[in-house]
Every structure is written in structure tokens, then in C-alpha cells.
XYZ file of N, CA and C in Angstrom:
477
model
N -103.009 -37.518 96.090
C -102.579 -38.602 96.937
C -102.298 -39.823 96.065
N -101.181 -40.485 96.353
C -101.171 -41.447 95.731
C -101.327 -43.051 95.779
N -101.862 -43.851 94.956
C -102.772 -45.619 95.701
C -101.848 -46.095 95.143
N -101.478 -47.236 96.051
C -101.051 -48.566 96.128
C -101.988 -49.481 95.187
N -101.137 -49.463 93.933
C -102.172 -50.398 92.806
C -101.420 -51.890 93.565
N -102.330 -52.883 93.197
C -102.194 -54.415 93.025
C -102.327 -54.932 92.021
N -101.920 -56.082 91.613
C -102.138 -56.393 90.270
C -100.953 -56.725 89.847
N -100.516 -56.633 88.374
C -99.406 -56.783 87.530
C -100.029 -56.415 86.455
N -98.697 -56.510 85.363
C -99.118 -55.829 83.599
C -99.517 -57.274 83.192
N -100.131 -56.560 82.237
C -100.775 -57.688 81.131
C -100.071 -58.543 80.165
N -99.833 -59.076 80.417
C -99.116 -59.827 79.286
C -98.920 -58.896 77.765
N -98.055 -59.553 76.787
C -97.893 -59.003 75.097
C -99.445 -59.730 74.507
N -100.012 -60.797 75.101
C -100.731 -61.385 73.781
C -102.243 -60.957 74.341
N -102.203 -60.436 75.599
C -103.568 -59.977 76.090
C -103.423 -58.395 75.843
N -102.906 -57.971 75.672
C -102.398 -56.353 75.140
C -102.828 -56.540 73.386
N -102.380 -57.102 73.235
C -102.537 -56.934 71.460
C -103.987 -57.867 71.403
N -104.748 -58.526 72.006
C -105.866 -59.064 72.010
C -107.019 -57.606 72.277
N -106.595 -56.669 72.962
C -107.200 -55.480 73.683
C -107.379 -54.721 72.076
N -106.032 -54.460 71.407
C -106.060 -53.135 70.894
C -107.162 -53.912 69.544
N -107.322 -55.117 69.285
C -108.230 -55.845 68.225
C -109.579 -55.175 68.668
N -110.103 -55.400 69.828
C -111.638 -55.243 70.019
C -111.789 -53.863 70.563
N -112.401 -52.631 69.821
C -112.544 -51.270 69.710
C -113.452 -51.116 70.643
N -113.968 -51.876 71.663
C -115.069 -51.482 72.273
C -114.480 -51.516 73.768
N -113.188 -51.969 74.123
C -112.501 -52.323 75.419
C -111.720 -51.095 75.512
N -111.197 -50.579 76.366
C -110.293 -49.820 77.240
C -109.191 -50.451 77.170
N -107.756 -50.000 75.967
C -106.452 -50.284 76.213
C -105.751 -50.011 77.180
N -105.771 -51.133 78.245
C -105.123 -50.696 79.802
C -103.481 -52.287 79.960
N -102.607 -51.163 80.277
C -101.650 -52.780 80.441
C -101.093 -52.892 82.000
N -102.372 -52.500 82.931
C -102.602 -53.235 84.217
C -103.451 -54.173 84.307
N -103.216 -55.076 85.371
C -104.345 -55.716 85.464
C -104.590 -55.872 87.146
N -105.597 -55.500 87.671
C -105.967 -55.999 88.964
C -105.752 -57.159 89.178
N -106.133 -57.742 90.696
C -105.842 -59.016 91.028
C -106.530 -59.847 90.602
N -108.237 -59.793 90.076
C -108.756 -60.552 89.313
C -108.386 -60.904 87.761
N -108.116 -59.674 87.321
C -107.897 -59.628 85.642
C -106.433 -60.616 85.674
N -105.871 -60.222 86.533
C -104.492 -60.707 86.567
C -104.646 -62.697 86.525
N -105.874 -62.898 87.820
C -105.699 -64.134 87.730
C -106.449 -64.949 86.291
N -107.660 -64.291 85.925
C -107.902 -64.556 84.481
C -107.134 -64.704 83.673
N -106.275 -63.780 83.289
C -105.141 -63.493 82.428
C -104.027 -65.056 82.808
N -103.968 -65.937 83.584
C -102.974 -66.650 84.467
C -103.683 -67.944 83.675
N -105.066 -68.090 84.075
C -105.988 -69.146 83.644
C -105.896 -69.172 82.276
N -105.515 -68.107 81.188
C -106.145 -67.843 80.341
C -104.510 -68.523 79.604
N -103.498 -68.429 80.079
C -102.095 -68.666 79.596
C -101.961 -70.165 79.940
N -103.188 -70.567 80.641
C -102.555 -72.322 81.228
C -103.369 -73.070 80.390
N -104.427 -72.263 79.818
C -105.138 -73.146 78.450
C -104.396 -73.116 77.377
N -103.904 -71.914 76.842
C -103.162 -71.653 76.408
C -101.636 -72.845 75.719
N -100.930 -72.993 77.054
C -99.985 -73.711 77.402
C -100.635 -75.086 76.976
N -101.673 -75.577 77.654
C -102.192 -77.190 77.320
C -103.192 -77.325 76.039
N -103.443 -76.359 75.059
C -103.730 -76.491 74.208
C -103.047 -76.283 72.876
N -101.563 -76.214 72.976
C -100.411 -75.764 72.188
C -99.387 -76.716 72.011
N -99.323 -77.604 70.647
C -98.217 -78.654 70.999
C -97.130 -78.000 70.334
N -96.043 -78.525 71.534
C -94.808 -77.877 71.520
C -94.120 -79.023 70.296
N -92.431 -78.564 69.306
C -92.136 -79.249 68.868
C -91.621 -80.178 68.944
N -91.477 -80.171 70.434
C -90.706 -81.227 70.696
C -91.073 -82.759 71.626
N -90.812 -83.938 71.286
C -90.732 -84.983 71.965
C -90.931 -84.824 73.684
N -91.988 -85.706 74.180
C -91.870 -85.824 75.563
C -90.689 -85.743 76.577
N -89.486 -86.609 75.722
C -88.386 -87.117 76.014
C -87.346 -85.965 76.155
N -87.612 -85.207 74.578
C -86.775 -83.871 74.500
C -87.168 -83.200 75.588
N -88.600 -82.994 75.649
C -89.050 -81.628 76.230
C -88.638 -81.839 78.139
N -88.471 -82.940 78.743
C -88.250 -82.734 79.931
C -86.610 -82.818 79.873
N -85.725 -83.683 78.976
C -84.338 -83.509 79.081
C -83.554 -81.850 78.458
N -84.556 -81.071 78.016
C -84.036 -80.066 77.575
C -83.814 -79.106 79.027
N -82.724 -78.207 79.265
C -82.576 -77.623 80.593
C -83.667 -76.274 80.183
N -83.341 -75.792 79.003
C -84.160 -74.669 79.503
C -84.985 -74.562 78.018
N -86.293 -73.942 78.515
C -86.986 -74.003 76.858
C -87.272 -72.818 76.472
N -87.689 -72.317 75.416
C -87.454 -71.414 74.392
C -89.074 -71.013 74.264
N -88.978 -69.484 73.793
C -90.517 -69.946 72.808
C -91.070 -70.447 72.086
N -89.890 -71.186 71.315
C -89.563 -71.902 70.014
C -90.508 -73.634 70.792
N -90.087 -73.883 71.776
C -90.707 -74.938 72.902
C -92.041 -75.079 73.209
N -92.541 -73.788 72.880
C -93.698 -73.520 73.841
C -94.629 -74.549 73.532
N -95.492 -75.131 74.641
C -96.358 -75.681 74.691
C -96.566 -76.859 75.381
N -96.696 -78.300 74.720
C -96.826 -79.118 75.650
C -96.643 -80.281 74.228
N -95.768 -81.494 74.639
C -95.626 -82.585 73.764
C -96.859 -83.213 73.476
N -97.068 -83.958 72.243
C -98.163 -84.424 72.290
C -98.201 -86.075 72.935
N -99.441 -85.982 73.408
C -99.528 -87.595 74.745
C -100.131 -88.295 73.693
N -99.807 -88.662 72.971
C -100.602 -89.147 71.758
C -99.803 -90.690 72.453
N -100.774 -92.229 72.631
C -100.399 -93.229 73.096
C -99.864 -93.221 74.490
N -100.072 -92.237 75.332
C -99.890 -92.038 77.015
C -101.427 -92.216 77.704
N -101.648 -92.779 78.257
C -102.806 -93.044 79.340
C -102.897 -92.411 80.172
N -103.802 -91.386 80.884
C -103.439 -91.269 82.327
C -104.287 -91.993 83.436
N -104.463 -93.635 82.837
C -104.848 -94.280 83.390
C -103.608 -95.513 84.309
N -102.104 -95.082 83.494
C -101.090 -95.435 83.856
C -100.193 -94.892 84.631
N -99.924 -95.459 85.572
C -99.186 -94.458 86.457
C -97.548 -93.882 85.940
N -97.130 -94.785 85.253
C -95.938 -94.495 84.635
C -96.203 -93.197 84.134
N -97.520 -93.110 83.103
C -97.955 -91.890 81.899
C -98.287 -90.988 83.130
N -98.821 -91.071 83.739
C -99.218 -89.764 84.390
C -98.595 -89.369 85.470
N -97.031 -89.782 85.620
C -96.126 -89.275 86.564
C -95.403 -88.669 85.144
N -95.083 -88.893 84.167
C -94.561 -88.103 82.926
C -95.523 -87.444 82.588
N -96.277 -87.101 82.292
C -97.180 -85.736 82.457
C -97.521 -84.985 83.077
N -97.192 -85.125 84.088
C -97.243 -84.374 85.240
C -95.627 -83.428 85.890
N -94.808 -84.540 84.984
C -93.546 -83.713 85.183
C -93.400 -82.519 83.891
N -94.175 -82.928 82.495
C -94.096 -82.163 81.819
C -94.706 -81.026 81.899
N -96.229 -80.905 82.598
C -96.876 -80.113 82.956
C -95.699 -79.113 84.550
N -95.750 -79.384 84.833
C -95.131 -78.989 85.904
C -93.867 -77.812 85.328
N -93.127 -78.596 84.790
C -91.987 -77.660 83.643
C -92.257 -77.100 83.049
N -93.748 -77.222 81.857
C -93.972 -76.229 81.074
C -94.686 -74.564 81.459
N -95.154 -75.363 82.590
C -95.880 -74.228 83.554
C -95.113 -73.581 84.454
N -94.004 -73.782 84.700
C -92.818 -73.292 85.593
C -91.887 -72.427 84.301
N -91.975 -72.562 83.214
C -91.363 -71.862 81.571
C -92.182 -71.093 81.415
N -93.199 -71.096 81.472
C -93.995 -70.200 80.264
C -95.095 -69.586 80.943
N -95.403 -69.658 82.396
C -96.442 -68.854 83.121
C -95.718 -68.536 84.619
N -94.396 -67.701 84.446
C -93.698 -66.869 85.020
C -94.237 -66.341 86.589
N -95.695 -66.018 86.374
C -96.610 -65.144 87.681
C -96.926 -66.026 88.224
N -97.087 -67.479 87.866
C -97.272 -68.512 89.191
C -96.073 -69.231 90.042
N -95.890 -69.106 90.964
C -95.269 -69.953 92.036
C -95.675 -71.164 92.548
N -94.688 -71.598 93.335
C -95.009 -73.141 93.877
C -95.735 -73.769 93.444
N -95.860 -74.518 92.243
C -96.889 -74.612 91.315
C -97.118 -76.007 92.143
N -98.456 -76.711 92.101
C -98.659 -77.849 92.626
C -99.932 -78.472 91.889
N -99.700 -79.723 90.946
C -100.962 -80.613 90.408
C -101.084 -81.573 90.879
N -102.593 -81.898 90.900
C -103.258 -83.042 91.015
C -103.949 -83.497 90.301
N -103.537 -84.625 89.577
C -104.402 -85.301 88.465
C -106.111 -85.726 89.308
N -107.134 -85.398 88.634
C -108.644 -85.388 88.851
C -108.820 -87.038 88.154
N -109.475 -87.708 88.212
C -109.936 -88.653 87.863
C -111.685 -88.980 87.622
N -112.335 -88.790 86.230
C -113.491 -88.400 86.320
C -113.925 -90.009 86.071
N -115.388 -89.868 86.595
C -115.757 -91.271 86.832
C -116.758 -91.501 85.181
N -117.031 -90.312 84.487
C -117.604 -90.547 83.451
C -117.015 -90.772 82.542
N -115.466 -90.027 82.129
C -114.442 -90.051 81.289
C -113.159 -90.449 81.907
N -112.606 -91.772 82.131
C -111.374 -91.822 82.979
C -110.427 -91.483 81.920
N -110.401 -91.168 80.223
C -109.625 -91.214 79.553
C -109.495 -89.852 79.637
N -110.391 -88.885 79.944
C -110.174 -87.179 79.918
C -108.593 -86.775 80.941
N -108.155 -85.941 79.942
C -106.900 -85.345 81.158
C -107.144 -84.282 81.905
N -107.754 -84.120 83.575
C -108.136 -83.295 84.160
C -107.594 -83.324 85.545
N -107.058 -82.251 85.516
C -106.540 -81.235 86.499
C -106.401 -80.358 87.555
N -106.512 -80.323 88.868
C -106.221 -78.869 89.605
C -104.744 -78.194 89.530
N -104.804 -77.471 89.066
C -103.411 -76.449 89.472
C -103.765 -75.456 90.351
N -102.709 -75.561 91.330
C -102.825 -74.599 92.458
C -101.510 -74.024 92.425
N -101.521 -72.680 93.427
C -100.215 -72.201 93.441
C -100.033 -70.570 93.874
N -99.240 -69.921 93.843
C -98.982 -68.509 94.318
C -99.294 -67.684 93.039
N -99.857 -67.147 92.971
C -100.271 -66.091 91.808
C -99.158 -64.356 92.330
N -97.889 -64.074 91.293
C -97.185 -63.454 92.000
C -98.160 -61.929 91.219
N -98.704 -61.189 92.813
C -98.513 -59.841 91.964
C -97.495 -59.080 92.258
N -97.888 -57.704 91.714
C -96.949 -56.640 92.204
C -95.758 -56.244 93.628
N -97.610 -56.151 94.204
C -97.355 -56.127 95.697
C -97.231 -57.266 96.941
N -97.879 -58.233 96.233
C -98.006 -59.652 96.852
C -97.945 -60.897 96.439
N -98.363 -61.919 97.157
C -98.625 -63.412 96.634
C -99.637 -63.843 97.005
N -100.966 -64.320 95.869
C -102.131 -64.511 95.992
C -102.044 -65.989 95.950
N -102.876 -66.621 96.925
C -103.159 -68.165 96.666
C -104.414 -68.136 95.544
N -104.171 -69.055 94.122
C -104.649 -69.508 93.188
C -105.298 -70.757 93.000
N -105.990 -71.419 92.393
C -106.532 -72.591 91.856
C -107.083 -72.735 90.643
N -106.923 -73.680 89.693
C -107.565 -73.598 88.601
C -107.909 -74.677 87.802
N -109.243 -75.351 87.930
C -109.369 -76.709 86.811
C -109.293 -76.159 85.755
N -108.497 -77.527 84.858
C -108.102 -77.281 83.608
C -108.317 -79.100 83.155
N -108.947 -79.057 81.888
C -108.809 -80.578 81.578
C -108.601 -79.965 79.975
N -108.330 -81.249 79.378
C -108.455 -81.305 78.110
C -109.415 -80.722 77.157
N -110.798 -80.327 77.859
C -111.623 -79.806 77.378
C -112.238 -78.623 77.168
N -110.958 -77.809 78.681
C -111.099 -76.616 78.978
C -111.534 -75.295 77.859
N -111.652 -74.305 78.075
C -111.998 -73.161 76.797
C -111.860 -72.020 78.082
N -111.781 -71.122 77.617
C -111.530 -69.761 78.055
C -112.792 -69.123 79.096
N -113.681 -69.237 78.402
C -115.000 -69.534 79.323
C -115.269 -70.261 80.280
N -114.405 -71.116 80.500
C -114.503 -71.619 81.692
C -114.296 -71.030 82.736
N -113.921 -70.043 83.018
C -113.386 -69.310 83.963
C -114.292 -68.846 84.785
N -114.379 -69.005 85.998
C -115.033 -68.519 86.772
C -115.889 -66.939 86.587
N -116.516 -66.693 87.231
C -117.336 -65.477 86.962
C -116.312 -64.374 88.448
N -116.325 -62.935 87.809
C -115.763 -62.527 89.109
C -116.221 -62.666 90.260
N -117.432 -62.586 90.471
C -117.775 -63.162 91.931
C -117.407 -64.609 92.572
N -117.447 -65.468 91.171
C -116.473 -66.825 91.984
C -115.468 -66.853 91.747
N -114.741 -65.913 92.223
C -113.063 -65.547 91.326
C -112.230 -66.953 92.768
N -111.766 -67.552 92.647
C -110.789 -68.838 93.077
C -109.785 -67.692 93.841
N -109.475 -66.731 93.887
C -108.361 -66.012 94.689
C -109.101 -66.034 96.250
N -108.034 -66.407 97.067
C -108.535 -66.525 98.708
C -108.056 -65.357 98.987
């Protein structure tokens, strides 16, 4: 008989991350959890990667490259300014609409922490596309984020 998998494939850099550690199961599915890990795991990714190019370049460019990838550096941007953090938010928005493909309707909200107002922190929400469906997503992400941050599967953020 045959099942209706859910999920999607694994990315190239979580595939070749697999075949490194001899103790994991080389699989290039991923369920709906692995999948949304794998999602979280590309948006740190994305905001911890400076791209080569200028703020300026990077939102007037129409389409970006891998050569692009990443995120300009905010080096002298506040996101205590509203000017700065409506331009970061458009850059975020674009780079995450380029380079993390499986999310839809992407939607941020800048967090404002009362201990660090200088920290850049985040909700991204949005459609997590699988196979068979469209999962509603969420995911804090700040400047400080790490891979570990990720929820545990039992508090997996998928509704």
C-alpha cells in the first residue's frame, strides 16, 4: 500500500551536513518538523551571512544571485530609527523571499527588547510550503540567534 509522505527534500547544505556525521541516517526527505527546522536553520543562516553587496545595491538589485547571498551589513543603522528599521525590514523581507524559497507570505515584526533596545530581534511568520501542503510557521530570530535555538520537537511552532 502506498503513504502519502509530507514534508519536502532537504536542502544541498543539510544533505552534505548529513553525509559528514557517520552516526545519522542519509535521508533527503524531511517531514514536516525536520522540514521546519531545516527553514529556521536557513534564516540564521541568511542573517548571519554578509552579502557583498551595499544596502542600497542589495534592495535596488531586481534579482539576486548566490553570489548575493546574505544580508548587507547594518553597520551605522539603528533599529531604534524608524527610517533604519523600515530599510531592514525591506531587506530582510527580500532576502528571505531569495534565498528561503519554502516560505510564503513572509511577514516581520521587529521585537523591541527592553534589556537590549540595540539587539536586532525578530518574529518571522509565514506559510512553510510542503509537498502536500501549507503549514503556518513562526520563528524568533535576533542577532544572537544559533541553531539551538530551535525549539524542541514537542514545541515545534507548526499549528
Amino acid at each position: 500500500m502506498s503513504r502519502l509522505k509530507t514534508g519536502g527534500y532537504a536542502p544541498l547544505f543539510d544533505r552534505l551536513a548529513q553525509v559528514e556525521d557517520k552516526k545519522r541516517e542519509v535521508a533527503h526527505w524531511l517531514d514536516v518538523k525536520q522540514l521546519e527546522r531545516s527553514v529556521f536553520k536557513e534564516l540564521i543562516r541568511i542573517t548571519q551571512t554578509r552579502s557583498r553587496l551595499t544596502s542600497l545595491e542589495f534592495l535596488n538589485k531586481k534579482t539576486l544571485t548566490v553570489l548575493d547571498y546574505g544580508l548587507p551589513d547594518f553597520y551605522g543603522k539603528s533599529v531604534q530609527n524608524s527610517e533604519n528599521r523600515s530599510e531592514i525590514h525591506q531587506i530582510l523581507t527580500k532576502a528571505f523571499l531569495f534565498f528561503e524559497p519554502r516560505l510564503k507570505n513572509i511577514n516581520i515584526e521587529h521585537l523591541v527588547d527592553s534589556q537590549n533596545k540595540a539587539e536586532l530581534k525578530f518574529q518571522i511568520s509565514g506559510d512553510l510550503q510542503t509537498d502536500q501542503s501549507t503549514e503556518p510557521v513562526s520563528f524568533l530570530i535576533s542577532s544572537e540567534s544559533d541553531f539551538k535555538d530551535y525549539p524542541l520537537e514537542e514545541q515545534s511552532l507548526v499549528g
